[in-house]
């Protein structure tokens, strides 16, 4: 993979570039947020520090998300809960605190880049996870080869999740996508529909709960 390493600390940045190259990836070192915004095209993934010399990394992430869905893993010294939540809500696919183990970083990069590989599957409008098959075009779901009847809202929730495999999807994003801004505050409605969807799929763990944030699709 071609990976952008956005890190102003030469020691950390050079070590990441060397380690990624050792594992067969092509790492492109960037020291400023503006470098990423100008050079993100063609990248398969981004490792993003939040402490950048020209802008806060969270702002850079928001600007990047306006033009690109390239997978982003935040790698930063900020370990407070507020920064983690802001990073994930701002569009990061994952969040790691320095110093991170290389094996874990590589594993998380593999997971988040599945989203790009899933794009080819979405072209066929079919998403498969184990024995669960979701036909987005026909709005049909099969589990173990048997059709499962979902309500319109249950299917819309499922659609938001399966088109972002492995990514954390916030409650806010789900409610905005399915019910619109006028219903954002009615979080109990989301809970009821999510309970019904999980029960009908009958596959515990396929839709995982991210406590205090939202949900993720994928076993």
mmCIF file of N, CA, C and O in Angstrom, residues 30 32-41 54 59-65 67:
data_model
loop_
_atom_site.group_PDB
_atom_site.id
_atom_site.type_symbol
_atom_site.label_atom_id
_atom_site.label_comp_id
_atom_site.label_asym_id
_atom_site.label_seq_id
_atom_site.Cartn_x
_atom_site.Cartn_y
_atom_site.Cartn_z
ATOM 1 N N UNK A 30 5.142 13.180 5.167
ATOM 2 C CA UNK A 30 4.605 14.534 5.093
ATOM 3 C C UNK A 30 4.729 15.159 6.467
ATOM 4 O O UNK A 30 4.420 14.522 7.471
ATOM 5 N N UNK A 32 3.482 18.461 7.280
ATOM 6 C CA UNK A 32 2.472 19.482 7.538
ATOM 7 C C UNK A 32 1.093 19.004 7.086
ATOM 8 O O UNK A 32 0.983 18.179 6.172
ATOM 9 N N UNK A 33 0.071 19.540 7.710
ATOM 10 C CA UNK A 33 -1.279 19.194 7.298
ATOM 11 C C UNK A 33 -1.562 19.594 5.867
ATOM 12 O O UNK A 33 -2.249 18.885 5.129
ATOM 13 N N UNK A 34 -1.029 20.718 5.454
ATOM 14 C CA UNK A 34 -1.239 21.176 4.077
ATOM 15 C C UNK A 34 -0.631 20.211 3.066
ATOM 16 O O UNK A 34 -1.142 20.079 1.951
ATOM 17 N N UNK A 35 0.466 19.534 3.459
ATOM 18 C CA UNK A 35 1.071 18.541 2.555
ATOM 19 C C UNK A 35 0.075 17.412 2.273
ATOM 20 O O UNK A 35 -0.040 16.946 1.138
ATOM 21 N N UNK A 36 -0.654 16.989 3.303
ATOM 22 C CA UNK A 36 -1.642 15.926 3.136
ATOM 23 C C UNK A 36 -2.803 16.397 2.266
ATOM 24 O O UNK A 36 -3.254 15.674 1.368
ATOM 25 N N UNK A 37 -3.297 17.603 2.525
ATOM 26 C CA UNK A 37 -4.446 18.104 1.773
ATOM 27 C C UNK A 37 -4.119 18.269 0.294
ATOM 28 O O UNK A 37 -4.996 18.126 -0.562
ATOM 29 N N UNK A 38 -2.859 18.533 0.003
ATOM 30 C CA UNK A 38 -2.445 18.680 -1.396
ATOM 31 C C UNK A 38 -2.018 17.351 -2.017
ATOM 32 O O UNK A 38 -2.048 17.204 -3.238
ATOM 33 N N UNK A 39 -1.619 16.386 -1.191
ATOM 34 C CA UNK A 39 -1.026 15.162 -1.733
ATOM 35 C C UNK A 39 -1.703 13.864 -1.351
ATOM 36 O O UNK A 39 -1.090 12.803 -1.439
ATOM 37 N N UNK A 40 -2.974 13.930 -0.935
ATOM 38 C CA UNK A 40 -3.655 12.710 -0.490
ATOM 39 C C UNK A 40 -4.073 11.798 -1.638
ATOM 40 O O UNK A 40 -4.286 10.596 -1.435
ATOM 41 N N UNK A 41 -4.187 12.342 -2.840
ATOM 42 C CA UNK A 41 -4.660 11.522 -3.964
ATOM 43 C C UNK A 41 -3.660 10.413 -4.265
ATOM 44 O O UNK A 41 -2.465 10.641 -4.308
ATOM 45 N N UNK A 54 1.432 23.472 11.242
ATOM 46 C CA UNK A 54 0.646 24.482 10.537
ATOM 47 C C UNK A 54 -0.834 24.481 10.883
ATOM 48 O O UNK A 54 -1.544 25.445 10.592
ATOM 49 N N UNK A 59 -8.507 19.531 12.619
ATOM 50 C CA UNK A 59 -8.986 20.414 11.562
ATOM 51 C C UNK A 59 -8.558 19.903 10.197
ATOM 52 O O UNK A 59 -9.330 19.928 9.224
ATOM 53 N N UNK A 60 -7.335 19.414 10.104
ATOM 54 C CA UNK A 60 -6.846 18.829 8.846
ATOM 55 C C UNK A 60 -7.725 17.643 8.454
ATOM 56 O O UNK A 60 -8.083 17.479 7.281
ATOM 57 N N UNK A 61 -8.089 16.822 9.441
ATOM 58 C CA UNK A 61 -8.944 15.663 9.174
ATOM 59 C C UNK A 61 -10.296 16.095 8.628
ATOM 60 O O UNK A 61 -10.804 15.508 7.670
ATOM 61 N N UNK A 62 -10.892 17.127 9.228
ATOM 62 C CA UNK A 62 -12.193 17.610 8.744
ATOM 63 C C UNK A 62 -12.097 18.106 7.308
ATOM 64 O O UNK A 62 -12.980 17.848 6.483
ATOM 65 N N UNK A 63 -11.014 18.811 6.996
ATOM 66 C CA UNK A 63 -10.830 19.302 5.631
ATOM 67 C C UNK A 63 -10.609 18.149 4.655
ATOM 68 O O UNK A 63 -11.120 18.167 3.533
ATOM 69 N N UNK A 64 -9.872 17.150 5.078
ATOM 70 C CA UNK A 64 -9.634 15.988 4.227
ATOM 71 C C UNK A 64 -10.929 15.248 3.940
ATOM 72 O O UNK A 64 -11.202 14.849 2.796
ATOM 73 N N UNK A 65 -11.766 15.089 4.967
ATOM 74 C CA UNK A 65 -13.007 14.336 4.808
ATOM 75 C C UNK A 65 -13.989 15.029 3.868
ATOM 76 O O UNK A 65 -14.898 14.400 3.334
ATOM 77 N N UNK A 67 -13.244 16.069 1.033
ATOM 78 C CA UNK A 67 -12.872 15.772 -0.347
ATOM 79 C C UNK A 67 -12.446 14.329 -0.579
ATOM 80 O O UNK A 67 -12.284 13.899 -1.723
#
